[in-house]
Amino acid sequence: MSYSFSVGRILGDRSFAEIGHPTLAVADGRRGLLAVAGTHGFSDHPAVGVYDTATLSCRALIRSRDVVQAMAFHPAVVRRSDWSLVPSRSITPDELAGPRVPAPRPDGRAAAYRLVTELGPDWEPRLTVQAVEELSDGRILATLGGMRLECWLPSGERAWAVPDEEGGREIAVARDERSAWVSLVRPERHDRRPQSVVRLSLADGAQVDQVAPSGYVSLSSAADGEPALAPAGYWIQGVPVDGRAPLRVRNASRTWFLSYVKQEGTRRSHPGVPWVATAELKAGRGSGRPVEPAQKDVRRLFPYSWVPGEEHLGGPGVEAADGSLVHAGRVFRQRRQPGDSFVVRREASDGSPRWVFRTDRSATALTADASTVFTAYDGGEIVALSLDDGTVLWRYHLTLGDVSVIPTALTVTPSGRLLIGTRDGRILICSATT
C-alpha cells in the first residue's frame, strides 16, 4: 500500500540535538569536523555525533552501548569517487595505516559543554521525551528527562517549562484543559522516596495538587476523560518495587495492569507469574483526582503470556472500542531471538489473540485511532497496523536529514496528525496518509 509520511514541524530543535548532554568533544580542524560524545539519560543511550563545523549539520551518528571515554580522528584519509558503489571489505589495511597518536582519557564534560555552547548558541540540553499530548487549542504538552512538563504554543514557541530533578513520565489532561496530572520519575535505585503524581496548571505550570500513591503506578486518561492510576510494580517483603516492564494502557473504560501470582518454589525476590488484571472505574468519580484501584475491585482475567513456557514483558497499550486489548511487549530471554517483540490484539474475556504482529525491535510507544494501530520502535521505525487484522499498512524509518532518530513517545491527534517524541528531546509534528 502506498503512503506519504512527512515531518511538518520540529519542536525543541537546536544545534547538536543528536548527542544530548555532551561528555567529550574532539575537533579536526584540517577536515572541518567535530566529534561530540554525549548521553540522553543519566547513565544510558551514549551517542557520538560527527558535525560539520561550518554548518553544524550532523554528518554521522553512532549509538553505543558503552560510555565513550576517549575519541580521536583517524589520521588517514580514504577517498573514493562514489562511496555508494564501494563494496564491503574493500578498504585495505594499508589504506588505514597511519601514525599512532595518544588518546588520553580526561574528564571532558566541562570543555565539551563550553565548545558546543560557543559553536551553537541555540543549544540546550534536552533528554528523552516520555509523553506528548495535544490540547484542543493547538498547544502541545510534553514530559521529558529533567522536565516535569513543558507547553508549546501553536506558533512553535515554548510558553513555559517546569524543571525537575528527574522528570515527568505520563500525562493525563483534565477534561476542562485547565490542568494536567503528571507522574514523576524518581531514582528508586538510589533512594526510597515514593513516586509522586502532581497536578499542574496549564496556564503557567504551577503545581496545584499532588497525590502520593502507595506504590509504583502508571497514569493515564480514561475513556471518560478522568485521570486513572494503575499499579506499575509489585511488592517484595512489604517493599514496593518498580516493575521491569509494566503494562500501560491508555484511553480505557477500566484500569488494566499486571497482577503477579506467586508460585511455590520461586525465590523470594521473584514477583511471580504476571496475569492481566482489571479494575472497574468507580461510577461518579468526577473529583478530577486520580485514585488507585482498591484490592477488592481487582479481577484477574488471564495469564499475560498466551504462549506456554514463554515469559512476556509488558509494554504500551490501548483499549479498542469493543473492549479488546491491544498492547506491545516482548519475550523475556537471556539471549534475544528474531521475532521476540510483538504487538497483539486480545479478547478481553480470555486473552486469546485475534492477531499478532512480530518484529525484532522493542516497542517504545503505541497509540491508535478508530482503524489503525501506530507503534514506535527503538530501531527508529514507525509501523502502522490495521486494527482489524494486524496487517502492515505502512512502515517508515524516522530520519531527520540523513540521521536516524529514535521515537520514544507517540500520540495520534483527533485531526489525524502524529506527535512523536524522540530520544534526543525533540517533538515531531507529522502527517501520514495512505
XYZ file of C-alpha atoms in Angstrom:
434
model
C 0.000 0.000 0.000
C 1.381 3.427 -0.951
C 1.557 6.149 1.682
C 3.009 9.574 2.342
C 4.811 10.475 5.577
C 6.153 13.935 6.328
C 7.530 15.894 9.279
C 5.828 19.270 9.318
C 7.395 20.957 12.333
C 10.089 20.185 14.883
C 9.788 21.481 18.440
C 12.861 21.548 20.646
C 15.225 21.528 17.673
C 18.683 23.001 18.265
C 22.318 22.534 17.355
C 23.899 19.258 18.491
C 20.453 17.858 19.283
C 21.547 14.322 18.495
C 24.010 13.896 21.385
C 22.045 15.094 24.454
C 24.383 16.023 27.326
C 27.915 16.379 25.856
C 30.624 14.401 27.625
C 33.572 14.693 25.245
C 34.447 16.715 22.123
C 37.308 16.327 19.635
C 37.925 18.639 16.662
C 39.673 18.003 13.363
C 40.472 21.452 12.001
C 42.060 20.093 8.833
C 38.809 18.479 7.739
C 36.441 20.926 9.410
C 34.848 18.232 11.560
C 33.848 17.991 15.214
C 33.050 14.748 17.044
C 30.892 15.110 20.157
C 30.006 12.274 22.528
C 27.020 12.546 24.848
C 24.187 10.765 26.626
C 20.411 11.184 26.516
C 19.846 9.900 30.037
C 21.572 9.903 33.376
C 23.512 6.716 32.561
C 22.273 5.369 29.251
C 21.985 5.876 25.487
C 25.547 7.067 24.685
C 25.978 8.541 21.212
C 28.715 10.136 19.106
C 27.815 12.750 16.513
C 30.211 13.943 13.799
C 29.426 17.529 12.769
C 30.467 19.926 10.037
C 31.968 22.871 11.934
C 30.827 25.343 9.237
C 27.140 24.389 9.166
C 26.828 22.337 12.427
C 24.935 19.729 10.414
C 25.257 16.180 11.661
C 27.255 14.131 9.157
C 27.074 10.820 11.028
C 25.698 9.441 14.293
C 26.942 6.375 16.132
C 24.984 4.850 19.024
C 26.889 2.833 21.595
C 26.032 0.556 24.491
C 29.047 1.789 26.449
C 30.008 5.223 27.717
C 32.568 6.896 25.449
C 35.795 7.566 27.368
C 38.188 8.635 24.607
C 37.996 9.711 20.946
C 40.386 10.669 18.171
C 40.042 11.240 14.443
C 41.905 8.672 12.359
C 44.942 10.347 10.775
C 44.470 8.541 7.464
C 42.077 9.771 4.760
C 40.472 7.212 2.448
C 38.981 8.628 -0.745
C 36.541 7.114 -3.219
C 34.764 8.931 -6.056
C 31.401 7.401 -5.093
C 31.086 5.741 -1.694
C 27.677 4.294 -2.588
C 29.442 1.963 -5.044
C 32.158 0.756 -2.652
C 31.799 -2.984 -1.910
C 32.033 -4.384 1.583
C 35.521 -5.120 2.982
C 37.259 -3.440 0.047
C 39.311 -0.981 2.132
C 42.758 -2.457 2.730
C 44.839 -2.255 5.939
C 47.475 -0.283 4.029
C 44.956 2.498 3.346
C 44.174 2.722 7.058
C 47.796 2.727 8.161
C 48.843 5.861 9.982
C 50.938 7.133 12.847
C 49.853 6.209 16.361
C 48.523 9.159 18.317
C 47.800 9.375 22.042
C 44.177 9.215 23.167
C 44.106 10.362 26.810
C 41.004 9.871 28.953
C 40.420 13.162 30.755
C 37.029 14.255 32.071
C 35.985 16.324 29.074
C 32.479 17.344 30.160
C 33.252 20.967 31.001
C 35.240 21.506 27.812
C 32.568 19.770 25.711
C 29.804 21.932 27.223
C 31.831 25.060 26.591
C 32.584 24.119 22.977
C 29.053 23.204 21.901
C 27.684 26.337 23.603
C 30.164 28.546 21.753
C 29.508 26.913 18.379
C 25.736 26.559 18.797
C 24.249 29.433 20.829
C 20.790 27.835 20.497
C 21.960 24.575 22.097
C 20.321 23.443 25.307
C 20.469 20.039 26.991
C 17.268 18.081 26.377
C 16.736 14.462 27.360
C 14.353 11.726 26.230
C 10.709 12.710 25.624
C 8.444 10.418 27.660
C 4.958 11.577 26.634
C 3.340 14.124 24.328
C -0.267 15.352 24.117
C -2.136 17.994 22.105
C -4.787 20.337 23.529
C -7.869 21.449 21.619
C -6.387 24.956 21.083
C -3.277 23.530 19.402
C -0.897 23.741 22.360
C 1.350 20.724 22.843
C 2.422 19.277 26.187
C 5.449 17.063 26.719
C 7.282 15.370 29.573
C 10.952 14.554 29.315
C 14.060 13.873 31.333
C 14.850 16.771 33.666
C 11.465 18.409 32.988
C 8.143 17.819 34.740
C 6.152 19.322 31.891
C 6.561 21.842 29.117
C 3.995 23.641 26.967
C 4.454 24.674 23.341
C 2.285 27.239 21.546
C 0.858 26.624 18.052
C 3.426 29.154 16.804
C 6.243 26.777 17.789
C 7.398 28.871 20.757
C 7.717 27.299 24.196
C 5.289 29.011 26.565
C 6.697 27.592 29.799
C 8.609 24.657 31.259
C 8.893 23.196 34.758
C 12.341 21.742 35.551
C 12.591 18.671 37.771
C 15.415 16.582 39.203
C 14.433 13.513 37.178
C 11.463 14.487 35.008
C 7.888 13.610 34.120
C 6.531 10.436 32.581
C 2.814 10.096 31.708
C 0.339 12.938 31.180
C -3.407 12.986 31.904
C -5.062 16.216 30.763
C -8.133 17.357 32.717
C -11.378 17.496 30.753
C -11.549 21.295 31.025
C -7.893 21.513 29.847
C -7.056 23.941 32.637
C -4.682 21.490 34.319
C -2.917 18.190 33.768
C -1.720 15.392 36.026
C 1.867 14.206 35.557
C 3.560 11.143 37.038
C 7.112 11.891 38.092
C 10.080 9.611 37.579
C 12.112 9.008 40.721
C 15.584 7.410 41.094
C 14.241 4.468 43.071
C 17.531 2.599 42.825
C 19.295 5.316 44.784
C 16.723 6.206 47.432
C 13.298 5.185 48.681
C 11.320 8.341 48.022
C 7.811 7.438 46.898
C 6.637 8.164 43.395
C 4.649 11.382 43.092
C 1.760 12.326 40.822
C 1.296 16.095 40.581
C -1.348 18.370 39.102
C -0.007 21.352 37.168
C -1.818 24.433 35.921
C -1.721 24.668 32.138
C -1.574 28.447 32.380
C 1.963 28.529 33.789
C 2.941 25.048 35.036
C 2.423 25.849 38.715
C 1.683 22.851 40.947
C -1.860 22.946 42.324
C -2.323 19.434 43.742
C -0.461 16.210 44.470
C -1.220 12.519 45.058
C 1.129 10.122 46.854
C 0.401 6.554 45.646
C 1.042 3.566 47.890
C 3.405 2.027 45.310
C 4.587 2.481 41.749
C 1.795 3.432 39.351
C 1.152 4.396 35.758
C -1.083 7.367 34.941
C -3.474 7.704 32.022
C -6.584 9.488 30.842
C -9.504 7.059 30.930
C -12.144 6.876 28.225
C -14.395 9.183 30.282
C -11.678 11.863 30.376
C -10.874 11.416 34.063
C -7.322 10.582 35.250
C -6.704 6.987 36.318
C -3.924 5.209 38.192
C -2.889 1.586 37.674
C -0.293 -0.480 39.553
C 3.041 -0.494 37.706
C 5.078 -2.670 40.037
C 4.841 -5.281 42.759
C 5.695 -5.806 46.415
C 8.608 -7.822 47.842
C 8.508 -8.348 51.614
C 6.443 -5.212 52.088
C 8.637 -3.013 49.879
C 7.260 -1.589 46.595
C 9.359 -2.432 43.535
C 9.066 -0.714 40.161
C 8.012 -3.257 37.512
C 10.618 -4.170 34.893
C 8.167 -3.573 32.065
C 4.636 -2.795 33.246
C 1.541 -2.876 31.063
C 0.493 0.742 30.437
C -2.922 1.086 28.770
C -4.350 4.441 27.689
C -7.879 5.648 26.924
C -9.554 2.654 28.573
C -13.012 2.175 30.082
C -11.362 0.385 33.015
C -7.937 0.090 34.579
C -5.623 -2.530 33.031
C -2.401 -3.722 34.672
C -0.287 -6.770 35.528
C -1.016 -8.674 38.729
C 1.546 -11.226 39.895
C 0.692 -14.710 41.189
C 3.394 -16.155 43.420
C 4.315 -19.794 42.785
C 5.792 -22.278 45.206
C 9.496 -22.896 44.857
C 10.374 -19.481 43.393
C 12.882 -17.253 45.161
C 11.534 -14.535 47.395
C 12.774 -11.772 45.095
C 10.781 -13.162 42.137
C 7.432 -11.351 41.761
C 5.563 -14.373 40.350
C 3.683 -15.113 37.139
C 2.090 -11.998 35.573
C -1.649 -12.033 34.848
C -3.637 -9.359 33.082
C -5.962 -7.786 35.626
C -8.566 -5.035 35.549
C -10.474 -2.866 37.982
C -13.669 -1.097 37.046
C -13.609 2.681 37.234
C -15.849 3.890 40.015
C -19.077 5.500 38.844
C -19.422 9.200 39.524
C -15.724 9.727 40.189
C -15.801 13.329 38.970
C -13.383 14.734 41.570
C -10.670 15.148 38.973
C -8.148 13.387 41.243
C -6.707 10.007 40.215
C -7.360 7.132 42.608
C -5.639 3.759 42.886
C -7.940 0.741 42.451
C -8.921 -0.996 45.683
C -7.748 -4.589 46.051
C -11.342 -5.791 46.403
C -12.123 -4.370 42.940
C -9.247 -6.135 41.160
C -10.145 -9.020 38.860
C -7.521 -11.263 37.299
C -8.556 -12.151 33.743
C -5.903 -14.337 32.097
C -2.128 -15.047 32.065
C -0.184 -12.282 30.389
C 1.699 -14.766 28.184
C -0.572 -16.687 25.847
C 2.308 -18.990 24.775
C 3.007 -21.892 27.168
C 6.540 -21.770 28.543
C 7.216 -18.192 27.442
C 7.615 -15.252 29.807
C 6.450 -11.954 28.336
C 7.394 -8.441 29.396
C 4.835 -5.639 29.371
C 4.643 -2.591 27.168
C 2.387 0.232 25.978
C -1.217 -0.485 25.002
C -4.680 0.869 24.255
C -8.218 -0.397 24.665
C -10.170 -0.755 21.411
C -13.767 0.463 21.106
C -15.127 -3.078 21.587
C -13.191 -3.509 24.847
C -10.431 -5.713 23.431
C -6.838 -5.046 24.461
C -4.084 -4.031 22.030
C -0.608 -3.977 23.512
C 3.080 -4.360 22.728
C 5.616 -6.462 24.581
C 8.455 -8.882 24.099
C 9.568 -12.358 25.087
C 11.966 -12.415 28.033
C 15.090 -14.481 27.311
C 18.761 -14.337 28.233
C 19.564 -14.054 24.529
C 17.032 -12.362 22.276
C 15.799 -14.095 19.147
C 14.256 -12.771 15.920
C 10.556 -12.047 16.309
C 10.676 -11.782 20.113
C 8.913 -8.393 20.092
C 5.207 -8.283 19.346
C 2.019 -6.260 19.085
C -1.108 -8.273 19.824
C -4.873 -7.698 19.920
C -6.502 -9.903 22.563
C -10.026 -10.800 23.576
C -10.968 -9.196 26.867
C -12.714 -12.365 28.075
C -9.903 -14.932 27.916
C -6.863 -13.178 26.384
C -6.837 -15.220 23.186
C -5.090 -13.350 20.353
C -7.091 -12.084 17.393
C -3.837 -11.272 15.631
C -0.130 -10.965 16.424
C 2.480 -8.841 14.660
C 6.090 -9.811 15.372
C 9.346 -7.966 14.820
C 12.874 -7.841 16.214
C 12.993 -4.418 17.886
C 11.329 -3.382 21.138
C 8.325 -1.064 21.077
C 8.814 2.281 22.798
C 5.291 3.697 22.345
C 1.894 2.738 20.945
C -1.263 4.641 20.078
C -4.327 4.037 17.917
C -7.286 5.670 16.217
C -10.519 4.024 15.090
C -8.835 1.899 12.401
C -5.058 1.951 12.822
C -2.506 0.971 15.486
C 0.693 3.035 15.387
C 3.785 1.610 17.087
C 7.203 3.204 17.591
C 10.326 1.049 17.860
C 13.772 1.543 19.354
C 15.332 0.913 15.948
C 13.850 4.179 14.635
C 10.823 2.768 12.826
C 7.130 3.720 12.958
C 4.789 0.886 11.915
C 1.067 1.319 11.138
C -1.071 -1.825 11.532
C -4.690 -2.456 10.677
C -6.652 -2.553 13.927
C -8.960 -5.114 12.347
C -6.479 -7.822 11.343
C -2.953 -6.599 12.165
C -1.721 -6.331 8.584
C 1.003 -3.767 7.908
C -0.447 -0.640 6.293
C 2.878 1.165 6.118
C 6.208 1.432 7.901
C 8.595 4.366 7.961
C 12.159 4.678 9.230
C 12.294 8.023 11.010
C 15.129 10.310 9.918
C 15.952 13.992 10.199
C 18.350 14.971 7.464
C 20.403 11.847 6.911
C 20.429 10.773 10.564
C 18.181 8.131 12.112
C 16.001 9.267 15.029
C 14.670 7.044 17.833
C 10.958 7.629 18.655
C 10.090 7.300 22.349
C 6.595 8.832 22.628
C 3.676 8.689 20.228
C 0.176 10.182 20.113
C -2.369 10.422 17.310
C -4.446 13.622 17.467
C -8.173 13.941 16.652
C -7.180 15.564 13.351
C -5.048 12.539 12.433
C -1.622 14.070 12.973
C 1.083 12.029 14.687
C 3.017 13.649 17.531
C 6.339 11.882 18.012
C 8.713 12.479 20.917
C 12.315 11.410 20.383
C 15.205 10.133 22.450
C 17.143 13.344 21.732
C 14.424 15.594 23.182
C 12.693 16.759 20.010
C 8.959 16.684 19.238
C 7.934 15.997 15.658
C 4.552 17.023 14.282
C 3.935 14.583 11.439
C 1.297 13.596 8.918
C 0.812 10.202 7.299
C -1.714 9.464 4.582
C -2.424 6.295 2.585
